């Protein structure tokens, strides 16, 4: 069981640190991100900025507490993971509302960043099935991270540490 705790803790740590890196990249280049384009096409630029700010603050705090576990850290990480899942569901809802506008925003964001924009790939990704698969993948990572947090809750709650060490 201790081996599972170590693997899941490394997974959680890497997931959170990767999220922080993604947040900083998005913050620095937000006007070129697909998510920004999706919010912009819905007329919700300000909501995107608020979501990005909240995500960045929560993920930064989560990265601190995953490396320095405390009771409050468990709850901060839980909120960060839950917010990310809710955000992904909201983006899915916005993107699914107008798949053609979403696909156009994606193509434009790829071109602005100097990446190739393949229309065939975009047609597959921005189909109803592709969008559901994308949401499924993001929710898988969210749920696996929540599971990792649950497996490692003893790191944050000192009373449970002795119980986990005996397992």
C-alpha positions as a Markdown table, in Angstrom:
| # | Residue | x | y | z |
|---|---|---|---|---|
| 1 | Unk | 0.0 | 0.0 | 0.0 |
| 2 | Unk | 2.9 | 2.4 | 0.7 |
| 3 | Unk | 4.0 | 2.0 | -2.9 |
| 4 | Unk | 0.6 | 3.1 | -4.1 |
| 5 | Unk | 0.8 | 6.1 | -1.8 |
| 6 | Unk | 4.1 | 7.2 | -3.2 |
| 7 | Unk | 3.0 | 6.8 | -6.8 |
| 8 | Unk | -0.2 | 8.6 | -6.3 |
| 9 | Unk | 1.5 | 11.4 | -4.4 |
| 10 | Unk | 4.0 | 11.9 | -7.2 |
| 11 | Unk | 1.2 | 11.9 | -9.7 |
| 12 | Unk | -0.7 | 14.6 | -7.6 |
| 13 | Unk | 2.4 | 16.7 | -7.2 |
| 14 | Unk | 3.3 | 16.6 | -10.9 |
| 15 | Unk | -0.3 | 17.3 | -11.9 |
| 16 | Unk | -0.5 | 20.3 | -9.7 |
| 17 | Unk | 3.0 | 21.6 | -10.8 |
| 18 | Unk | 2.1 | 21.1 | -14.5 |
| 19 | Unk | -1.2 | 23.0 | -13.9 |
| 20 | Unk | 0.7 | 26.0 | -12.5 |
| 21 | Unk | 3.0 | 26.0 | -15.5 |
| 22 | Unk | 0.0 | 25.9 | -17.8 |
| 23 | Unk | -1.6 | 28.7 | -15.8 |
| 24 | Unk | 1.5 | 30.9 | -16.2 |
| 25 | Unk | 1.7 | 30.2 | -19.9 |
| 26 | Unk | -1.9 | 31.1 | -20.4 |
| 27 | Unk | -1.6 | 34.2 | -18.3 |
| 28 | Unk | 1.4 | 35.4 | -20.4 |
| 29 | Unk | -0.3 | 34.6 | -23.7 |
| 30 | Unk | -4.0 | 34.5 | -22.8 |
| 31 | Unk | -5.2 | 36.4 | -25.9 |
| 32 | Unk | -3.8 | 33.6 | -28.1 |
| 33 | Unk | -5.4 | 30.7 | -26.1 |
| 34 | Unk | -8.3 | 28.7 | -27.3 |
| 35 | Unk | -10.1 | 29.1 | -24.1 |
| 36 | Unk | -9.9 | 32.9 | -24.3 |
| 37 | Unk | -11.2 | 32.7 | -27.9 |
| 38 | Unk | -14.1 | 30.5 | -26.7 |
| 39 | Unk | -15.0 | 33.0 | -23.9 |
| 40 | Unk | -14.5 | 35.9 | -26.3 |
| 41 | Unk | -16.9 | 34.5 | -28.9 |
| 42 | Unk | -19.5 | 34.2 | -26.1 |
| 43 | Unk | -18.8 | 37.8 | -25.1 |
| 44 | Unk | -17.4 | 36.7 | -21.7 |
| 45 | Unk | -13.8 | 38.1 | -21.9 |
| 46 | Unk | -14.0 | 39.4 | -18.3 |
| 47 | Unk | -15.2 | 36.0 | -17.0 |
| 48 | Unk | -12.2 | 34.4 | -18.6 |
| 49 | Unk | -9.8 | 36.8 | -16.9 |
| 50 | Unk | -11.6 | 36.1 | -13.5 |
| 51 | Unk | -11.4 | 32.3 | -14.0 |
| 52 | Unk | -7.7 | 32.5 | -15.0 |
| 53 | Unk | -6.9 | 34.6 | -12.0 |
| 54 | Unk | -8.8 | 32.3 | -9.6 |
| 55 | Unk | -7.2 | 29.2 | -11.2 |
| 56 | Unk | -3.7 | 30.7 | -11.0 |
| 57 | Unk | -4.1 | 31.7 | -7.3 |
| 58 | Unk | -5.6 | 28.3 | -6.4 |
| 59 | Unk | -3.0 | 26.3 | -8.3 |
| 60 | Unk | -0.1 | 28.3 | -6.8 |
| 61 | Unk | -1.5 | 27.7 | -3.3 |
| 62 | Unk | -2.0 | 24.0 | -4.1 |
| 63 | Unk | 1.6 | 23.7 | -5.3 |
| 64 | Unk | 2.8 | 25.2 | -2.1 |
| 65 | Unk | 0.7 | 22.8 | 0.0 |
| 66 | Unk | 1.4 | 19.7 | -2.0 |
| 67 | Unk | 5.1 | 20.3 | -1.1 |
| 68 | Unk | 4.4 | 21.4 | 2.4 |
| 69 | Unk | 1.3 | 19.4 | 3.6 |
| 70 | Unk | -0.9 | 21.1 | 6.1 |
| 71 | Unk | -4.6 | 20.6 | 7.0 |
| 72 | Unk | -5.6 | 23.7 | 5.2 |
| 73 | Unk | -3.5 | 22.5 | 2.2 |
| 74 | Unk | -5.8 | 19.5 | 1.7 |
| 75 | Unk | -8.8 | 21.8 | 1.4 |
| 76 | Unk | -6.9 | 24.2 | -0.9 |
| 77 | Unk | -5.9 | 21.4 | -3.2 |
| 78 | Unk | -9.5 | 20.0 | -3.1 |
| 79 | Unk | -10.9 | 23.4 | -4.1 |
| 80 | Unk | -8.3 | 23.9 | -6.8 |
| 81 | Unk | -9.1 | 20.5 | -8.4 |
| 82 | Unk | -12.8 | 21.1 | -8.1 |
| 83 | Unk | -12.6 | 24.5 | -9.6 |
| 84 | Unk | -10.6 | 23.1 | -12.5 |
| 85 | Unk | -13.2 | 20.4 | -13.2 |
| 86 | Unk | -16.0 | 23.0 | -13.0 |
| 87 | Unk | -14.1 | 25.3 | -15.3 |
| 88 | Unk | -13.6 | 22.5 | -17.9 |
| 89 | Unk | -17.3 | 21.7 | -17.8 |
| 90 | Unk | -18.1 | 25.4 | -18.3 |
| 91 | Unk | -15.7 | 25.6 | -21.3 |
| 92 | Unk | -17.2 | 22.5 | -22.7 |
| 93 | Unk | -20.7 | 24.0 | -22.4 |
| 94 | Unk | -19.6 | 27.2 | -24.1 |
| 95 | Unk | -17.6 | 25.4 | -26.8 |
| 96 | Unk | -20.5 | 23.0 | -27.5 |
| 97 | Unk | -23.0 | 25.8 | -27.9 |
| 98 | Unk | -21.4 | 26.9 | -31.2 |
| 99 | Unk | -19.0 | 24.3 | -32.5 |
| 100 | Unk | -18.2 | 26.2 | -35.7 |
| 101 | Unk | -17.3 | 29.4 | -33.8 |
| 102 | Unk | -15.2 | 27.3 | -31.4 |
| 103 | Unk | -13.4 | 25.6 | -34.3 |
| 104 | Unk | -12.7 | 28.9 | -35.9 |
| 105 | Unk | -11.4 | 30.3 | -32.6 |
| 106 | Unk | -9.1 | 27.2 | -32.3 |
| 107 | Unk | -7.8 | 27.6 | -35.8 |
| 108 | Unk | -7.1 | 31.3 | -35.3 |
| 109 | Unk | -5.3 | 30.6 | -32.0 |
| 110 | Unk | -3.1 | 28.0 | -33.6 |
| 111 | Unk | -2.2 | 30.3 | -36.5 |
| 112 | Unk | -1.4 | 33.2 | -34.1 |
| 113 | Unk | 1.0 | 31.0 | -32.1 |
| 114 | Unk | 2.7 | 29.9 | -35.3 |
| 115 | Unk | 1.4 | 26.3 | -35.1 |
| 116 | Unk | -0.1 | 24.4 | -38.1 |
| 117 | Unk | -3.9 | 24.5 | -38.2 |
| 118 | Unk | -5.2 | 21.3 | -39.8 |
| 119 | Unk | -8.9 | 21.6 | -40.8 |
| 120 | Unk | -9.4 | 17.8 | -40.8 |
| 121 | Unk | -8.1 | 17.5 | -37.2 |
| 122 | Unk | -10.2 | 20.5 | -36.1 |
| 123 | Unk | -13.3 | 18.9 | -37.7 |
| 124 | Unk | -12.7 | 15.7 | -35.6 |
| 125 | Unk | -11.8 | 17.5 | -32.4 |
| 126 | Unk | -14.8 | 19.9 | -32.6 |
| 127 | Unk | -17.4 | 17.4 | -33.5 |
| 128 | Unk | -19.8 | 16.4 | -30.7 |
| 129 | Unk | -17.9 | 13.1 | -30.2 |
| 130 | Unk | -14.6 | 14.9 | -30.1 |
| 131 | Unk | -15.8 | 17.4 | -27.6 |
| 132 | Unk | -17.2 | 14.7 | -25.3 |
| 133 | Unk | -13.9 | 12.8 | -25.6 |
| 134 | Unk | -12.0 | 15.9 | -24.6 |
| 135 | Unk | -14.2 | 16.6 | -21.7 |
| 136 | Unk | -13.9 | 12.9 | -20.6 |
| 137 | Unk | -10.1 | 13.1 | -20.7 |
| 138 | Unk | -10.0 | 16.3 | -18.6 |
| 139 | Unk | -12.5 | 14.8 | -16.1 |
| 140 | Unk | -10.4 | 11.6 | -15.9 |
| 141 | Unk | -7.4 | 13.7 | -14.9 |
| 142 | Unk | -9.5 | 15.7 | -12.4 |
| 143 | Unk | -11.0 | 12.5 | -10.8 |
| 144 | Unk | -7.6 | 10.7 | -10.8 |
| 145 | Unk | -6.1 | 13.7 | -9.0 |
| 146 | Unk | -8.9 | 13.8 | -6.5 |
| 147 | Unk | -8.4 | 10.1 | -5.9 |
| 148 | Unk | -4.7 | 10.7 | -5.4 |
| 149 | Unk | -5.5 | 13.5 | -2.9 |
| 150 | Unk | -7.8 | 11.1 | -1.1 |
| 151 | Unk | -5.2 | 8.4 | -0.9 |
| 152 | Unk | -2.7 | 10.8 | 0.5 |
| 153 | Unk | -5.0 | 12.7 | 2.9 |
| 154 | Unk | -2.9 | 11.3 | 5.8 |
| 155 | Unk | -0.1 | 13.6 | 4.7 |
| 156 | Unk | -2.3 | 16.6 | 5.5 |
| 157 | Unk | -4.0 | 15.3 | 8.6 |
| 158 | Unk | -1.3 | 14.2 | 11.1 |
| 159 | Unk | -3.6 | 12.0 | 13.2 |
| 160 | Unk | -4.1 | 9.7 | 10.1 |
| 161 | Unk | -0.3 | 9.5 | 9.4 |
| 162 | Unk | 0.3 | 6.8 | 11.9 |
| 163 | Unk | -2.6 | 4.7 | 10.5 |
| 164 | Unk | -1.3 | 5.0 | 6.9 |
| 165 | Unk | 2.2 | 4.0 | 8.0 |
| 166 | Unk | 0.9 | 0.8 | 9.6 |
| 167 | Unk | -1.0 | -0.3 | 6.4 |
